[in-house]
């Protein structure tokens, strides 16, 4: 299968780019060359973002060697793997319900809300030929540029790419220069009135008191859906505790000593389970006895490793590095798998009359009545 099969969706590149660009255009309505430069730079950022999100994953392609060496069990060309911050630092599970994705939604939708609110106030002020000083303009002098920066930062949290990371500081600098030019024009048009407004109103970030109020409002708006997602999505483990699969393990668990040991033991137990299924077809008693002896030898070795892992886990807890419930369940399941295999092979050996050939060190001792 083509490793880029999750990409090449150029129709989605076009659709998403158009939707977001038209949505932003409906609020900004650029008129002057300066407005068009601002809007054009923002549009270029969106096109570059969605090109890598759905078209061709250039960033992942360029860093695929390092990513594959660091996280060998991750399919980096699967679409969800493009959420790089979630894959590297998130809490595991569905990346759309991870902390970076949820935080990005706050910045993106908050930015669009601020953009719409700002345009409404500015439009009314322009029609009345007055200064825009109400609504978001009472908090900062350039709320539209703050909105653009917030949206771009949100997309960087959600889907960081090499190109958008390079574009972001350039665009921020461009917005700063545009804001300075607009202020020179405002001084020419409104004189001392604008100077008074400049003295009491910050440029891009509201004062701490206002920021605190906005934070409370934002938390109220976004807390309910975030809480619902948090409660509904079952897998909220950290990447270090992500559940190991039958074929090798979680993406970050593999990169911890405990995760590697558990993954190896699961693979070995799975191999023994498959071999046990072939014991039923062994009709020769001597061959059957040899197979049982070999399997018991392997189980003894696995058991010794599991006991050492238990000791390490106890040390981790004693040192304050808490082991998650998921990790404990995985360990208990490994112990149960090994015990069940021992009982099954003992039962098979006994039924075949070969129990005398099994090492007494692995046979259960009978109780004295």
GROMACS .gro file of C-alpha atoms in nm:
model
  369
    1UNK     CA    1   0.000   0.000   0.000
    2UNK     CA    2   0.120   0.350  -0.079
    3UNK     CA    3   0.269   0.503   0.237
    4UNK     CA    4   0.116   0.841   0.139
    5UNK     CA    5  -0.236   0.696   0.093
    6UNK     CA    6  -0.366   0.906   0.383
    7UNK     CA    7  -0.272   1.219   0.186
    8UNK     CA    8  -0.309   1.339  -0.171
    9UNK     CA    9  -0.658   1.470  -0.089
   10UNK     CA   10  -0.621   1.788  -0.291
   11UNK     CA   11  -0.995   1.849  -0.305
   12UNK     CA   12  -0.991   1.879   0.076
   13UNK     CA   13  -0.696   2.117   0.051
   14UNK     CA   14  -0.900   2.343  -0.178
   15UNK     CA   15  -1.225   2.312   0.018
   16UNK     CA   16  -1.073   2.381   0.361
   17UNK     CA   17  -0.859   2.666   0.231
   18UNK     CA   18  -1.159   2.830   0.064
   19UNK     CA   19  -1.388   2.784   0.365
   20UNK     CA   20  -1.148   2.947   0.610
   21UNK     CA   21  -1.032   3.219   0.369
   22UNK     CA   22  -1.386   3.316   0.269
   23UNK     CA   23  -1.492   3.310   0.634
   24UNK     CA   24  -1.209   3.545   0.728
   25UNK     CA   25  -1.277   3.763   0.421
   26UNK     CA   26  -1.640   3.808   0.523
   27UNK     CA   27  -1.523   3.982   0.841
   28UNK     CA   28  -1.217   4.173   0.724
   29UNK     CA   29  -1.342   4.307   0.387
   30UNK     CA   30  -0.997   4.434   0.274
   31UNK     CA   31  -1.005   4.757   0.077
   32UNK     CA   32  -0.665   4.924   0.078
   33UNK     CA   33  -0.339   4.765  -0.047
   34UNK     CA   34  -0.235   4.739   0.317
   35UNK     CA   35  -0.551   4.542   0.401
   36UNK     CA   36  -0.492   4.309   0.108
   37UNK     CA   37  -0.132   4.242   0.214
   38UNK     CA   38  -0.249   4.151   0.562
   39UNK     CA   39  -0.526   3.927   0.436
   40UNK     CA   40  -0.308   3.772   0.164
   41UNK     CA   41  -0.038   3.672   0.413
   42UNK     CA   42  -0.299   3.511   0.637
   43UNK     CA   43  -0.446   3.326   0.336
   44UNK     CA   44  -0.098   3.198   0.238
   45UNK     CA   45  -0.054   3.060   0.588
   46UNK     CA   46  -0.384   2.868   0.561
   47UNK     CA   47  -0.301   2.727   0.216
   48UNK     CA   48   0.041   2.610   0.337
   49UNK     CA   49  -0.119   2.449   0.641
   50UNK     CA   50  -0.393   2.259   0.458
   51UNK     CA   51  -0.152   2.153   0.183
   52UNK     CA   52   0.049   1.957   0.440
   53UNK     CA   53  -0.258   1.849   0.634
   54UNK     CA   54  -0.430   1.685   0.336
   55UNK     CA   55  -0.200   1.711   0.033
   56UNK     CA   56   0.161   1.617   0.097
   57UNK     CA   57   0.317   1.583   0.448
   58UNK     CA   58   0.641   1.763   0.368
   59UNK     CA   59   0.744   1.814   0.731
   60UNK     CA   60   0.692   1.448   0.824
   61UNK     CA   61   0.868   1.340   0.504
   62UNK     CA   62   1.174   1.553   0.583
   63UNK     CA   63   1.194   1.436   0.945
   64UNK     CA   64   1.072   1.079   0.886
   65UNK     CA   65   1.418   0.932   0.954
   66UNK     CA   66   1.445   1.087   1.299
   67UNK     CA   67   1.079   1.026   1.385
   68UNK     CA   68   1.095   0.659   1.281
   69UNK     CA   69   1.414   0.604   1.479
   70UNK     CA   70   1.268   0.774   1.788
   71UNK     CA   71   0.920   0.616   1.761
   72UNK     CA   72   0.963   0.306   1.540
   73UNK     CA   73   0.616   0.165   1.609
   74UNK     CA   74   0.429   0.476   1.488
   75UNK     CA   75   0.297   0.490   1.130
   76UNK     CA   76   0.409   0.847   1.067
   77UNK     CA   77   0.229   0.864   0.735
   78UNK     CA   78  -0.108   0.785   0.891
   79UNK     CA   79  -0.316   1.100   0.896
   80UNK     CA   80  -0.354   1.121   1.275
   81UNK     CA   81   0.025   1.122   1.309
   82UNK     CA   82   0.029   1.471   1.163
   83UNK     CA   83  -0.081   1.595   1.506
   84UNK     CA   84   0.288   1.603   1.597
   85UNK     CA   85   0.258   1.760   1.941
   86UNK     CA   86  -0.005   1.506   2.042
   87UNK     CA   87   0.209   1.219   1.913
   88UNK     CA   88   0.521   1.345   2.091
   89UNK     CA   89   0.385   1.494   2.414
   90UNK     CA   90   0.010   1.427   2.429
   91UNK     CA   91  -0.188   1.199   2.658
   92UNK     CA   92  -0.246   0.918   2.408
   93UNK     CA   93  -0.567   0.794   2.251
   94UNK     CA   94  -0.753   0.996   1.990
   95UNK     CA   95  -0.538   1.303   1.909
   96UNK     CA   96  -0.856   1.505   1.843
   97UNK     CA   97  -0.938   1.477   2.215
   98UNK     CA   98  -0.583   1.551   2.332
   99UNK     CA   99  -0.475   1.860   2.526
  100UNK     CA  100  -0.296   2.033   2.237
  101UNK     CA  101  -0.592   1.984   2.003
  102UNK     CA  102  -0.842   2.113   2.260
  103UNK     CA  103  -0.621   2.414   2.336
  104UNK     CA  104  -0.584   2.484   1.965
  105UNK     CA  105  -0.963   2.489   1.930
  106UNK     CA  106  -0.978   2.762   2.196
  107UNK     CA  107  -0.727   2.979   2.007
  108UNK     CA  108  -0.881   2.915   1.663
  109UNK     CA  109  -1.247   2.963   1.745
  110UNK     CA  110  -1.167   3.236   1.996
  111UNK     CA  111  -0.971   3.412   1.723
  112UNK     CA  112  -1.257   3.394   1.474
  113UNK     CA  113  -1.503   3.519   1.737
  114UNK     CA  114  -1.271   3.812   1.811
  115UNK     CA  115  -1.231   3.880   1.437
  116UNK     CA  116  -1.607   3.892   1.381
  117UNK     CA  117  -1.664   4.109   1.688
  118UNK     CA  118  -1.388   4.351   1.587
  119UNK     CA  119  -1.513   4.389   1.234
  120UNK     CA  120  -1.864   4.467   1.354
  121UNK     CA  121  -1.738   4.748   1.582
  122UNK     CA  122  -1.494   4.883   1.321
  123UNK     CA  123  -1.758   4.883   1.046
  124UNK     CA  124  -1.996   5.091   1.257
  125UNK     CA  125  -1.718   5.335   1.351
  126UNK     CA  126  -1.613   5.380   0.988
  127UNK     CA  127  -1.969   5.453   0.880
  128UNK     CA  128  -2.001   5.711   1.157
  129UNK     CA  129  -1.651   5.849   1.079
  130UNK     CA  130  -1.545   5.808   1.442
  131UNK     CA  131  -1.277   5.613   1.623
  132UNK     CA  132  -1.348   5.250   1.712
  133UNK     CA  133  -1.312   5.242   2.087
  134UNK     CA  134  -1.587   5.010   2.211
  135UNK     CA  135  -1.609   4.633   2.238
  136UNK     CA  136  -1.275   4.464   2.170
  137UNK     CA  137  -1.123   4.806   2.084
  138UNK     CA  138  -1.169   4.905   2.447
  139UNK     CA  139  -0.934   4.620   2.541
  140UNK     CA  140  -0.667   4.644   2.268
  141UNK     CA  141  -0.598   4.883   1.981
  142UNK     CA  142  -0.556   4.614   1.714
  143UNK     CA  143  -0.796   4.327   1.796
  144UNK     CA  144  -0.812   4.207   1.435
  145UNK     CA  145  -0.439   4.146   1.424
  146UNK     CA  146  -0.460   3.978   1.764
  147UNK     CA  147  -0.733   3.754   1.617
  148UNK     CA  148  -0.520   3.660   1.315
  149UNK     CA  149  -0.224   3.575   1.539
  150UNK     CA  150  -0.448   3.371   1.770
  151UNK     CA  151  -0.588   3.167   1.479
  152UNK     CA  152  -0.243   3.096   1.336
  153UNK     CA  153  -0.105   2.999   1.676
  154UNK     CA  154  -0.400   2.762   1.727
  155UNK     CA  155  -0.329   2.590   1.397
  156UNK     CA  156   0.039   2.557   1.494
  157UNK     CA  157  -0.065   2.376   1.812
  158UNK     CA  158  -0.297   2.149   1.618
  159UNK     CA  159  -0.086   2.069   1.312
  160UNK     CA  160   0.267   2.216   1.321
  161UNK     CA  161   0.457   2.217   0.993
  162UNK     CA  162   0.800   2.340   0.899
  163UNK     CA  163   0.664   2.598   0.654
  164UNK     CA  164   0.401   2.745   0.888
  165UNK     CA  165   0.655   2.758   1.172
  166UNK     CA  166   0.879   2.968   0.948
  167UNK     CA  167   0.591   3.184   0.830
  168UNK     CA  168   0.446   3.255   1.176
  169UNK     CA  169   0.716   3.494   1.311
  170UNK     CA  170   0.735   3.669   0.973
  171UNK     CA  171   0.358   3.727   0.975
  172UNK     CA  172   0.362   3.848   1.335
  173UNK     CA  173   0.634   4.098   1.245
  174UNK     CA  174   0.432   4.208   0.942
  175UNK     CA  175   0.124   4.269   1.157
  176UNK     CA  176   0.333   4.474   1.400
  177UNK     CA  177   0.455   4.694   1.113
  178UNK     CA  178   0.104   4.731   0.973
  179UNK     CA  179  -0.025   4.831   1.316
  180UNK     CA  180   0.240   5.102   1.342
  181UNK     CA  181   0.143   5.244   1.002
  182UNK     CA  182  -0.226   5.242   1.095
  183UNK     CA  183  -0.147   5.432   1.414
  184UNK     CA  184   0.038   5.702   1.219
  185UNK     CA  185  -0.269   5.740   0.998
  186UNK     CA  186  -0.495   5.751   1.305
  187UNK     CA  187  -0.281   6.029   1.456
  188UNK     CA  188  -0.321   6.226   1.134
  189UNK     CA  189  -0.699   6.178   1.136
  190UNK     CA  190  -0.788   6.207   1.506
  191UNK     CA  191  -0.492   6.385   1.668
  192UNK     CA  192  -0.503   6.413   2.047
  193UNK     CA  193  -0.811   6.198   2.076
  194UNK     CA  194  -0.617   5.903   1.941
  195UNK     CA  195  -0.316   5.988   2.162
  196UNK     CA  196  -0.540   5.969   2.468
  197UNK     CA  197  -0.679   5.635   2.343
  198UNK     CA  198  -0.323   5.506   2.283
  199UNK     CA  199  -0.213   5.602   2.635
  200UNK     CA  200  -0.489   5.404   2.806
  201UNK     CA  201  -0.522   5.105   2.570
  202UNK     CA  202  -0.253   4.840   2.500
  203UNK     CA  203  -0.174   4.741   2.143
  204UNK     CA  204  -0.230   4.366   2.117
  205UNK     CA  205  -0.271   4.204   2.459
  206UNK     CA  206  -0.526   4.332   2.712
  207UNK     CA  207  -0.423   4.441   3.059
  208UNK     CA  208  -0.406   4.178   3.332
  209UNK     CA  209  -0.742   4.275   3.482
  210UNK     CA  210  -0.913   4.253   3.145
  211UNK     CA  211  -0.727   3.933   3.060
  212UNK     CA  212  -0.857   3.776   3.380
  213UNK     CA  213  -1.215   3.865   3.291
  214UNK     CA  214  -1.174   3.730   2.938
  215UNK     CA  215  -1.022   3.410   3.073
  216UNK     CA  216  -1.323   3.354   3.297
  217UNK     CA  217  -1.559   3.410   3.004
  218UNK     CA  218  -1.355   3.181   2.775
  219UNK     CA  219  -1.346   2.908   3.038
  220UNK     CA  220  -1.721   2.931   3.076
  221UNK     CA  221  -1.773   2.908   2.699
  222UNK     CA  222  -1.531   2.621   2.637
  223UNK     CA  223  -1.537   2.431   2.967
  224UNK     CA  224  -1.864   2.250   2.901
  225UNK     CA  225  -1.770   2.092   2.562
  226UNK     CA  226  -1.417   2.015   2.683
  227UNK     CA  227  -1.555   1.847   2.995
  228UNK     CA  228  -1.795   1.642   2.784
  229UNK     CA  229  -1.510   1.525   2.557
  230UNK     CA  230  -1.295   1.442   2.859
  231UNK     CA  231  -1.569   1.232   3.017
  232UNK     CA  232  -1.687   1.061   2.699
  233UNK     CA  233  -1.350   0.965   2.547
  234UNK     CA  234  -1.240   0.649   2.735
  235UNK     CA  235  -0.867   0.655   2.659
  236UNK     CA  236  -0.709   0.942   2.852
  237UNK     CA  237  -0.380   0.772   2.938
  238UNK     CA  238  -0.046   0.942   2.901
  239UNK     CA  239   0.167   0.823   2.611
  240UNK     CA  240   0.398   0.645   2.853
  241UNK     CA  241   0.108   0.433   2.977
  242UNK     CA  242  -0.068   0.371   2.648
  243UNK     CA  243  -0.199   0.018   2.624
  244UNK     CA  244   0.035  -0.223   2.450
  245UNK     CA  245  -0.101  -0.412   2.154
  246UNK     CA  246  -0.054  -0.781   2.078
  247UNK     CA  247   0.207  -0.699   1.815
  248UNK     CA  248   0.437  -0.462   1.982
  249UNK     CA  249   0.298  -0.190   2.202
  250UNK     CA  250   0.202   0.170   2.233
  251UNK     CA  251   0.385   0.443   2.054
  252UNK     CA  252   0.562   0.585   2.359
  253UNK     CA  253   0.555   0.283   2.588
  254UNK     CA  254   0.802   0.120   2.352
  255UNK     CA  255   1.051   0.393   2.435
  256UNK     CA  256   1.055   0.328   2.808
  257UNK     CA  257   1.243   0.035   2.968
  258UNK     CA  258   0.924  -0.102   3.124
  259UNK     CA  259   0.733  -0.066   2.798
  260UNK     CA  260   1.003  -0.250   2.601
  261UNK     CA  261   1.018  -0.536   2.852
  262UNK     CA  262   0.641  -0.577   2.855
  263UNK     CA  263   0.623  -0.565   2.476
  264UNK     CA  264   0.890  -0.836   2.442
  265UNK     CA  265   0.717  -1.059   2.696
  266UNK     CA  266   0.381  -1.020   2.522
  267UNK     CA  267   0.536  -1.120   2.191
  268UNK     CA  268   0.699  -1.426   2.349
  269UNK     CA  269   0.382  -1.530   2.530
  270UNK     CA  270   0.188  -1.491   2.205
  271UNK     CA  271   0.439  -1.712   2.024
  272UNK     CA  272   0.411  -1.981   2.292
  273UNK     CA  273   0.032  -1.969   2.273
  274UNK     CA  274   0.051  -2.039   1.900
  275UNK     CA  275   0.296  -2.323   1.954
  276UNK     CA  276   0.069  -2.477   2.219
  277UNK     CA  277  -0.205  -2.505   1.962
  278UNK     CA  278   0.026  -2.736   1.766
  279UNK     CA  279   0.078  -2.968   2.064
  280UNK     CA  280  -0.256  -3.136   2.001
  281UNK     CA  281  -0.132  -3.263   1.666
  282UNK     CA  282   0.181  -3.424   1.821
  283UNK     CA  283   0.090  -3.794   1.850
  284UNK     CA  284   0.436  -3.926   1.934
  285UNK     CA  285   0.467  -3.935   2.319
  286UNK     CA  286   0.842  -3.867   2.314
  287UNK     CA  287   0.802  -3.569   2.080
  288UNK     CA  288   0.515  -3.438   2.289
  289UNK     CA  289   0.720  -3.469   2.607
  290UNK     CA  290   1.015  -3.286   2.448
  291UNK     CA  291   0.787  -3.004   2.332
  292UNK     CA  292   0.633  -2.968   2.677
  293UNK     CA  293   0.978  -2.963   2.839
  294UNK     CA  294   1.096  -2.696   2.594
  295UNK     CA  295   0.787  -2.486   2.653
  296UNK     CA  296   0.821  -2.512   3.030
  297UNK     CA  297   1.184  -2.403   3.006
  298UNK     CA  298   1.077  -2.094   2.813
  299UNK     CA  299   0.797  -2.025   3.061
  300UNK     CA  300   1.039  -2.046   3.352
  301UNK     CA  301   1.258  -1.787   3.182
  302UNK     CA  302   0.959  -1.559   3.113
  303UNK     CA  303   0.842  -1.602   3.473
  304UNK     CA  304   1.184  -1.496   3.604
  305UNK     CA  305   1.170  -1.186   3.384
  306UNK     CA  306   0.819  -1.103   3.504
  307UNK     CA  307   0.926  -1.132   3.868
  308UNK     CA  308   1.214  -0.891   3.798
  309UNK     CA  309   0.969  -0.653   3.630
  310UNK     CA  310   0.745  -0.673   3.938
  311UNK     CA  311   1.042  -0.581   4.156
  312UNK     CA  312   1.121  -0.281   3.935
  313UNK     CA  313   0.759  -0.172   3.941
  314UNK     CA  314   0.756  -0.182   4.322
  315UNK     CA  315   1.073   0.030   4.324
  316UNK     CA  316   0.909   0.281   4.091
  317UNK     CA  317   0.614   0.313   4.327
  318UNK     CA  318   0.842   0.343   4.631
  319UNK     CA  319   1.038   0.622   4.461
  320UNK     CA  320   0.722   0.816   4.394
  321UNK     CA  321   0.711   0.750   4.020
  322UNK     CA  322   0.356   0.623   4.016
  323UNK     CA  323   0.268   0.336   3.783
  324UNK     CA  324  -0.065   0.386   3.611
  325UNK     CA  325  -0.365   0.160   3.642
  326UNK     CA  326  -0.320   0.064   3.277
  327UNK     CA  327   0.039  -0.048   3.339
  328UNK     CA  328  -0.067  -0.258   3.640
  329UNK     CA  329  -0.344  -0.422   3.438
  330UNK     CA  330  -0.099  -0.510   3.163
  331UNK     CA  331   0.138  -0.671   3.411
  332UNK     CA  332  -0.140  -0.871   3.576
  333UNK     CA  333  -0.260  -0.987   3.235
  334UNK     CA  334   0.089  -1.110   3.146
  335UNK     CA  335   0.108  -1.303   3.474
  336UNK     CA  336  -0.236  -1.455   3.410
  337UNK     CA  337  -0.139  -1.557   3.055
  338UNK     CA  338   0.174  -1.735   3.176
  339UNK     CA  339  -0.010  -1.911   3.461
  340UNK     CA  340  -0.286  -2.030   3.227
  341UNK     CA  341  -0.029  -2.169   2.986
  342UNK     CA  342   0.145  -2.356   3.266
  343UNK     CA  343  -0.180  -2.514   3.382
  344UNK     CA  344  -0.283  -2.605   3.027
  345UNK     CA  345   0.049  -2.775   2.953
  346UNK     CA  346   0.050  -2.960   3.285
  347UNK     CA  347  -0.301  -3.081   3.214
  348UNK     CA  348  -0.202  -3.188   2.865
  349UNK     CA  349   0.108  -3.368   2.991
  350UNK     CA  350  -0.090  -3.545   3.265
  351UNK     CA  351  -0.365  -3.656   3.026
  352UNK     CA  352  -0.103  -3.798   2.792
  353UNK     CA  353   0.069  -3.985   3.075
  354UNK     CA  354   0.385  -3.772   3.041
  355UNK     CA  355   0.375  -3.591   3.374
  356UNK     CA  356   0.659  -3.802   3.501
  357UNK     CA  357   0.879  -3.646   3.238
  358UNK     CA  358   0.807  -3.289   3.351
  359UNK     CA  359   1.055  -3.118   3.579
  360UNK     CA  360   0.927  -3.131   3.936
  361UNK     CA  361   1.024  -2.767   3.989
  362UNK     CA  362   0.731  -2.653   3.774
  363UNK     CA  363   0.469  -2.905   3.891
  364UNK     CA  364   0.220  -2.787   4.153
  365UNK     CA  365   0.282  -2.954   4.487
  366UNK     CA  366  -0.008  -3.152   4.634
  367UNK     CA  367  -0.134  -3.066   4.982
  368UNK     CA  368  -0.075  -3.316   5.263
  369UNK     CA  369  -0.407  -3.424   5.417
   0.00000   0.00000   0.00000
